[in-house]
Short mmCIF file of N, CA and C in Angstrom, two decimals:
data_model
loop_
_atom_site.label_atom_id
_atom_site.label_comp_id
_atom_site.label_asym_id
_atom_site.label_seq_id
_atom_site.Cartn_x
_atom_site.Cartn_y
_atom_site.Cartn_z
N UNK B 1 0.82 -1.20 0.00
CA UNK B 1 0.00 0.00 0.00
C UNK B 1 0.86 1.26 0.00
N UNK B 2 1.77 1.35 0.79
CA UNK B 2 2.85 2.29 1.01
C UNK B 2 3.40 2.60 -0.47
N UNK B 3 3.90 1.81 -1.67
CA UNK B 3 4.19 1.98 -2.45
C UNK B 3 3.41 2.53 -3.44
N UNK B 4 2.19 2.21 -3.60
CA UNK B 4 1.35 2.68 -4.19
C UNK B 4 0.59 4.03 -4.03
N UNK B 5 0.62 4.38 -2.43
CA UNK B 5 0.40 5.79 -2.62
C UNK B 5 1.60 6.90 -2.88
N UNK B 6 2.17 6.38 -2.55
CA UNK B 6 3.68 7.17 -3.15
C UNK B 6 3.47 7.17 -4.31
N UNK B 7 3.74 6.25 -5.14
CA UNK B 7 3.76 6.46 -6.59
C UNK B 7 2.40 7.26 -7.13
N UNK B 8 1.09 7.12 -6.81
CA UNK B 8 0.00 8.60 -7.10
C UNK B 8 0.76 9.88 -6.45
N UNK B 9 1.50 10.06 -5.09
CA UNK B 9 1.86 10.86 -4.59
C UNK B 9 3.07 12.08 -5.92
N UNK B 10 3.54 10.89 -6.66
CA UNK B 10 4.78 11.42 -7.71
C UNK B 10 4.04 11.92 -8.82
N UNK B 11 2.78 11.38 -9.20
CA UNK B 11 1.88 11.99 -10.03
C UNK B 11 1.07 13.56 -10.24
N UNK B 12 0.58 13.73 -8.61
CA UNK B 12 0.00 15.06 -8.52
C UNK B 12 1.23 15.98 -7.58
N UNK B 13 0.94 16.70 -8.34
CA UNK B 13 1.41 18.58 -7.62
C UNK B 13 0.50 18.53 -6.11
N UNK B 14 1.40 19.57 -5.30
CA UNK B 14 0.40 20.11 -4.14
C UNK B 14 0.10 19.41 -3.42
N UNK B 15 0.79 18.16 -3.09
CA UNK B 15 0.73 17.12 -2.02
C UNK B 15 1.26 17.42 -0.84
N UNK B 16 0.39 17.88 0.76
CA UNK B 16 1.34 18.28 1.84
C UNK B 16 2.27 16.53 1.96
N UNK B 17 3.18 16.05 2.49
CA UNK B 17 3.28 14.77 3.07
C UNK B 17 4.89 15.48 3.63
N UNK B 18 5.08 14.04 4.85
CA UNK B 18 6.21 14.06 5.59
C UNK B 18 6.31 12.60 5.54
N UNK B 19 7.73 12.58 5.04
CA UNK B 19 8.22 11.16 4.57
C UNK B 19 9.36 10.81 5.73
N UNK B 20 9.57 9.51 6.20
CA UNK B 20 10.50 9.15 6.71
C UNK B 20 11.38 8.07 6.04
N UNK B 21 12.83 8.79 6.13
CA UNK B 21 14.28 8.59 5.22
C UNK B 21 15.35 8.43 5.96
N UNK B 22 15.56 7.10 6.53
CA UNK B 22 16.65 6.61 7.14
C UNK B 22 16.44 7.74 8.50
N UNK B 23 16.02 7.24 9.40
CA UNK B 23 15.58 7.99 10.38
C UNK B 23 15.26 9.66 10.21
N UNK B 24 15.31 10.09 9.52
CA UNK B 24 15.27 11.94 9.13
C UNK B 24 13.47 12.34 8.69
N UNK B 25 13.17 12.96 9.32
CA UNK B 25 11.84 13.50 8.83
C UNK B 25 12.02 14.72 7.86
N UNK B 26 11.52 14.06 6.07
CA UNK B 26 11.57 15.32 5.16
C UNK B 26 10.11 15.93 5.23
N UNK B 27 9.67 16.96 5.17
CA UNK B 27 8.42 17.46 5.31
C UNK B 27 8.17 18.87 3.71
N UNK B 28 7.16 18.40 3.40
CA UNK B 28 6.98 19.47 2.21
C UNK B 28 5.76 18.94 0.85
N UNK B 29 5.91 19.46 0.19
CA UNK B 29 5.01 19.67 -1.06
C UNK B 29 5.65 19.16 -1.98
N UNK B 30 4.39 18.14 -2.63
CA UNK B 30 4.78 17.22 -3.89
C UNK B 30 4.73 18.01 -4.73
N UNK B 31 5.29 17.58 -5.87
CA UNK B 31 6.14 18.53 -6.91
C UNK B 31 6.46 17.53 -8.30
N UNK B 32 6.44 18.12 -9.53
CA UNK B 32 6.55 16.97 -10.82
C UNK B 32 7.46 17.25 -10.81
N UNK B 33 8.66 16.12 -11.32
CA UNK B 33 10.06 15.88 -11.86
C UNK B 33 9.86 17.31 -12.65
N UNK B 34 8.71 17.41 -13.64
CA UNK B 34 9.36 18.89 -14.64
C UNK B 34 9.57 19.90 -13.90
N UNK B 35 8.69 19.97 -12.85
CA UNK B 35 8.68 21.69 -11.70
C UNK B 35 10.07 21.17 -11.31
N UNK B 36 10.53 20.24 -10.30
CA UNK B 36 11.77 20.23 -9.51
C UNK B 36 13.20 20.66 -10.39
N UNK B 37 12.92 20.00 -12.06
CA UNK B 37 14.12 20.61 -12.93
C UNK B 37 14.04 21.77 -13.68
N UNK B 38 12.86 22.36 -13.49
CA UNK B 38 12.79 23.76 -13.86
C UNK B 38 13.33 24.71 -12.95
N UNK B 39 13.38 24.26 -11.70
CA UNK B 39 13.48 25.07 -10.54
C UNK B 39 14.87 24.96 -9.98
N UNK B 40 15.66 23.83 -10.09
CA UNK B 40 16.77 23.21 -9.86
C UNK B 40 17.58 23.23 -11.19
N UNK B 41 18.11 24.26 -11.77
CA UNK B 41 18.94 24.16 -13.28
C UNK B 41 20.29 23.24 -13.32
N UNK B 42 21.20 23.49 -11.82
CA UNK B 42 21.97 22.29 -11.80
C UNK B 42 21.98 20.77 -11.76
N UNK B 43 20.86 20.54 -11.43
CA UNK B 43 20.09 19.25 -11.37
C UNK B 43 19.79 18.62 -12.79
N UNK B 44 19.04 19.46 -13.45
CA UNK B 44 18.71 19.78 -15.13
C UNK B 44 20.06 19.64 -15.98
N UNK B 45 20.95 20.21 -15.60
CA UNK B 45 22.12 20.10 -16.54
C UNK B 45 22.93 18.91 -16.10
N UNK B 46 23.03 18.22 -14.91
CA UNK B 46 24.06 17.33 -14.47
C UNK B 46 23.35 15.91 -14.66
N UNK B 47 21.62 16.18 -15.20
CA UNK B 47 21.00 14.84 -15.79
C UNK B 47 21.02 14.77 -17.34
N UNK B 48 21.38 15.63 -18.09
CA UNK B 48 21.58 16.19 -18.96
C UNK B 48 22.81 15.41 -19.57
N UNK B 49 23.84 15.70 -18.93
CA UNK B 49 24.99 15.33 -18.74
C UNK B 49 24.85 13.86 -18.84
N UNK B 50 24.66 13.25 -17.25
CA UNK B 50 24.28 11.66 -17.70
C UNK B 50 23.61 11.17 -18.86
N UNK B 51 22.64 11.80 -19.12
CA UNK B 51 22.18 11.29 -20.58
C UNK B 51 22.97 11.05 -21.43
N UNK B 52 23.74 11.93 -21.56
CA UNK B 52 25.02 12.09 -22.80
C UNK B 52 25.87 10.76 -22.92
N UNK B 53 25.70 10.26 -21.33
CA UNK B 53 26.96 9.36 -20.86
C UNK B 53 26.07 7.72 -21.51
N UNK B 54 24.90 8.08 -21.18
CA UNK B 54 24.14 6.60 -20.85
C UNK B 54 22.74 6.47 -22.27
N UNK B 55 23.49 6.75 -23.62
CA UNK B 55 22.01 6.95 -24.33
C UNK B 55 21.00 6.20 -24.55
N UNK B 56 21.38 4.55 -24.08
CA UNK B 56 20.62 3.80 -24.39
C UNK B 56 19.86 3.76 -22.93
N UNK B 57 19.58 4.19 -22.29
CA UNK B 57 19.01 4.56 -20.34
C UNK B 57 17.19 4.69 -20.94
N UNK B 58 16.45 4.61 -20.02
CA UNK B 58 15.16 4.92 -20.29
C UNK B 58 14.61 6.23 -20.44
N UNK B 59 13.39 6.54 -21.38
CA UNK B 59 13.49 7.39 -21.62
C UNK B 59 13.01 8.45 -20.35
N UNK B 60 13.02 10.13 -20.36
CA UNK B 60 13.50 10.83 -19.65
C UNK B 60 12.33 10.86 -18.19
N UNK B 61 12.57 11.20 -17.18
CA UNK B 61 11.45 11.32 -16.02
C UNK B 61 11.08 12.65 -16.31
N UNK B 62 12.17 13.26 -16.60
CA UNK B 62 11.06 14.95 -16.91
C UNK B 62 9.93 14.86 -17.81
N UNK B 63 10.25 14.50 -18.84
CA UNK B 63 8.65 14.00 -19.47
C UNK B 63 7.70 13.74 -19.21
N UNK B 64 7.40 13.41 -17.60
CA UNK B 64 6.36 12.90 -17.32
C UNK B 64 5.53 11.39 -17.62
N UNK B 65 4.57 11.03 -16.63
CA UNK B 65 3.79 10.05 -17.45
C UNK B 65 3.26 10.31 -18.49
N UNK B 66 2.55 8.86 -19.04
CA UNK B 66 1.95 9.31 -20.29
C UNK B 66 2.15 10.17 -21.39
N UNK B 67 3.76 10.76 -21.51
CA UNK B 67 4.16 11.06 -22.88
C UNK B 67 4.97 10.10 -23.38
N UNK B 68 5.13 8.77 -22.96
CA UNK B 68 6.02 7.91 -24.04
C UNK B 68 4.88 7.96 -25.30
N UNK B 69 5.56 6.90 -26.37
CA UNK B 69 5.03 6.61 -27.32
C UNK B 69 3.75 6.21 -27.42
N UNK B 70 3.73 4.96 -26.46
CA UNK B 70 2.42 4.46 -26.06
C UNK B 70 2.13 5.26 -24.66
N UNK B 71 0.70 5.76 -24.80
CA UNK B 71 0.08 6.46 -23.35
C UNK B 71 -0.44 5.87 -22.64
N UNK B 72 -0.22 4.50 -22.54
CA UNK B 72 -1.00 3.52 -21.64
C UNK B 72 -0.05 2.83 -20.97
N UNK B 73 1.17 2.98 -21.70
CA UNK B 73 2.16 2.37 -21.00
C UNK B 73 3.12 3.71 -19.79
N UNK B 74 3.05 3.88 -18.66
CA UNK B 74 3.48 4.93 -17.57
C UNK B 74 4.42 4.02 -17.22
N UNK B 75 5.63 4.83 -17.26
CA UNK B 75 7.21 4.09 -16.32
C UNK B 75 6.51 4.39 -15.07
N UNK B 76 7.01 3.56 -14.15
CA UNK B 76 7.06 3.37 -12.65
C UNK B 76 8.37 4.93 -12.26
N UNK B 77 8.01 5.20 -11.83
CA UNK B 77 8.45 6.85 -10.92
C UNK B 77 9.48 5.73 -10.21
N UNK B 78 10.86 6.18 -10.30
CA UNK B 78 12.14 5.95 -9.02
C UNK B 78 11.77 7.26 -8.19
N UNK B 79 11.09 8.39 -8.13
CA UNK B 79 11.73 9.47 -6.75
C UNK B 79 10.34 10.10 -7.12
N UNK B 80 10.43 10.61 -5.99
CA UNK B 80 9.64 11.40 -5.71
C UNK B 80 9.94 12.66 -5.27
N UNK B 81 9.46 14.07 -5.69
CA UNK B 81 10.21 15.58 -5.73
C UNK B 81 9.26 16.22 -4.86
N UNK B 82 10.09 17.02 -3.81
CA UNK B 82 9.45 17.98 -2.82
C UNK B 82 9.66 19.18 -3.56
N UNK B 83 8.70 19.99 -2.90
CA UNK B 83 9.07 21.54 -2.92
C UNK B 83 8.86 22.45 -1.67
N UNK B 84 9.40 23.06 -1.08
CA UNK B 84 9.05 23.77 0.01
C UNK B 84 9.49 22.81 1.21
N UNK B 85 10.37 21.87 0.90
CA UNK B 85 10.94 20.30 1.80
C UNK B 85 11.85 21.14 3.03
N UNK B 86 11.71 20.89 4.22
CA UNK B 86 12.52 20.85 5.14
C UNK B 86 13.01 19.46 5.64
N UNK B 87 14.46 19.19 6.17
CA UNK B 87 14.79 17.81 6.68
C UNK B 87 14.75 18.47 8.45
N UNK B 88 14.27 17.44 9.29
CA UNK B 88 14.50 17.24 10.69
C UNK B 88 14.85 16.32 11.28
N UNK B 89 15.88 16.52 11.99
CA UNK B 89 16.26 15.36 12.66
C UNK B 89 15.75 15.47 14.44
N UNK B 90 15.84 14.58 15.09
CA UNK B 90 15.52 14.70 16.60
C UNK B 90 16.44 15.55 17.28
N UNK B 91 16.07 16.80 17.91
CA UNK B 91 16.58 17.68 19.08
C UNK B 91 17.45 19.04 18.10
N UNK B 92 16.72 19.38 16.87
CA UNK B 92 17.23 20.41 15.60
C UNK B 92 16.20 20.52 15.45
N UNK B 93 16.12 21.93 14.95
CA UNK B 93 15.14 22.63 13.70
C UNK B 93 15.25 22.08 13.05
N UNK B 94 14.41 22.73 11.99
CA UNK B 94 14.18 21.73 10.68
C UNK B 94 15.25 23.20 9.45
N UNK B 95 16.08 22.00 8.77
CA UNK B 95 17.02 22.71 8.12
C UNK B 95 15.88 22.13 6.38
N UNK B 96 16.30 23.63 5.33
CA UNK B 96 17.11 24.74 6.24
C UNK B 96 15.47 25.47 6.54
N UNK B 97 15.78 26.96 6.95
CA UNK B 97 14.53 27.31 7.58
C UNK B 97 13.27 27.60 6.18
N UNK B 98 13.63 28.24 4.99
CA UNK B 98 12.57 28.63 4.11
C UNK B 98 12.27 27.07 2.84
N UNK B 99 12.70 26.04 3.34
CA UNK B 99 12.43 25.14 2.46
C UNK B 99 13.10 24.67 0.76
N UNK B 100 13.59 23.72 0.43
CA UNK B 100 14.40 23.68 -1.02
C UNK B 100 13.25 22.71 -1.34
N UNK B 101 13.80 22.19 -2.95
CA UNK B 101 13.05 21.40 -3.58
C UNK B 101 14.22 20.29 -3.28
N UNK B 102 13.68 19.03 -3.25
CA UNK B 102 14.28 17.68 -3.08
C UNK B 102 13.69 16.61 -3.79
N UNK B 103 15.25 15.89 -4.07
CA UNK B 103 14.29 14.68 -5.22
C UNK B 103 14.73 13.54 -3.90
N UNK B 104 13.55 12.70 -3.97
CA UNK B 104 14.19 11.32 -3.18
C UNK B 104 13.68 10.57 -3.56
N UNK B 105 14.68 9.27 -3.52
CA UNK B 105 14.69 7.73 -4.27
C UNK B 105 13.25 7.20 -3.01
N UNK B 106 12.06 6.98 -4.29
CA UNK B 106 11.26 6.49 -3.50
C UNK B 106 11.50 4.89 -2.73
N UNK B 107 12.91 4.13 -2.74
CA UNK B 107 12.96 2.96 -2.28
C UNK B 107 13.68 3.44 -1.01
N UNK B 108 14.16 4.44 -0.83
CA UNK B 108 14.87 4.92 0.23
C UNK B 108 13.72 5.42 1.35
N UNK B 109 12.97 5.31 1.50
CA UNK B 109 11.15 5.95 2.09
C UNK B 109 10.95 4.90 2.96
N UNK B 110 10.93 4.85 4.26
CA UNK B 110 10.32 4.18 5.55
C UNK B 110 8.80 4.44 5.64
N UNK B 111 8.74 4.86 5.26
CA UNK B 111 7.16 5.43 5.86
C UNK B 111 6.81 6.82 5.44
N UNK B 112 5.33 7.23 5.68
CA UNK B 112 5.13 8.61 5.54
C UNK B 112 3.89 8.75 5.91
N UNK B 113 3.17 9.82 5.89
CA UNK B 113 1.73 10.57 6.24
C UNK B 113 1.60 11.58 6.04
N UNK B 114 0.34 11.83 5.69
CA UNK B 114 -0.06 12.66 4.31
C UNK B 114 -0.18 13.97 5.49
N UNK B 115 0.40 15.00 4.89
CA UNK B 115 0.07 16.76 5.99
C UNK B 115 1.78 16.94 6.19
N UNK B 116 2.15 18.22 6.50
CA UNK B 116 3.24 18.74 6.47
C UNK B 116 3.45 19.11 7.52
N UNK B 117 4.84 18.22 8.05
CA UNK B 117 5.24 18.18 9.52
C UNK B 117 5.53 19.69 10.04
N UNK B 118 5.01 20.34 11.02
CA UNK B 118 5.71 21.82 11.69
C UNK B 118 5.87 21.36 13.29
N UNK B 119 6.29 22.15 13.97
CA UNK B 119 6.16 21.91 15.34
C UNK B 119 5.21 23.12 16.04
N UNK B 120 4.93 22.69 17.12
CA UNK B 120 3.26 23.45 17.70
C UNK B 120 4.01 25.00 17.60
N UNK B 121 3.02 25.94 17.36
CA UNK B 121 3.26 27.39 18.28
C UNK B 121 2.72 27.83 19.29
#
């Protein structure tokens, strides 16, 4: 089940969730591979790069689902992209304070729940 809402989770924009990643709580807003490399240009150019290295690799995640050839056929999502992501660890703020965009390997994911972790005021 866990896997499966993750993977809808990589599909839609505007998802609050707080994921747990090797003990670390990431907290933030789902985000499409295209927003995270529009927003992230070094990210964009250093996959860019790998491409160059690896041409026969599958085709691109920025593309999105449903633009391969066939639209019925959707690659399975490896990561899933925050926006507005803070990491926390136990007895720290949550770094850094105004939030980055983050890609993470959805096999690397312990757990999660849907709403965006803050601490009380």
């Amino acid at each position: 089940m866990k896997d499966a809402l993750l993977i809808v989770a990589t599909m839609y924009s505007g998802i609050p969730v707080t994921l747990i990643v090797k003990g670390c709580k990431v907290s933030g807003v789902t985000a499409t591979a295209k927003e995270y490399f529009d927003n992230v240009p070094d990210a964009a150019l250093l996959y860019d790069k790998a491409r160059e290295l690896m041409p026969d690799s599958p085709p691109s995640e920025i593309q999105g689902a449903g633009t391969t050839e066939d639209p019925l056929r959707i690659p399975m999502p490896e990561f899933i992209h925050l926006r507005d992501a803070q990491f926390w660890e136990p007895g720290c703020p949550p770094m850094p304070q105004q939030g980055i965009y983050a890609r993470i390997a959805l096999d690397s994911i312990d757990g999660f729940t849907l709403g965006k972790f803050a601490l009380p005021t």
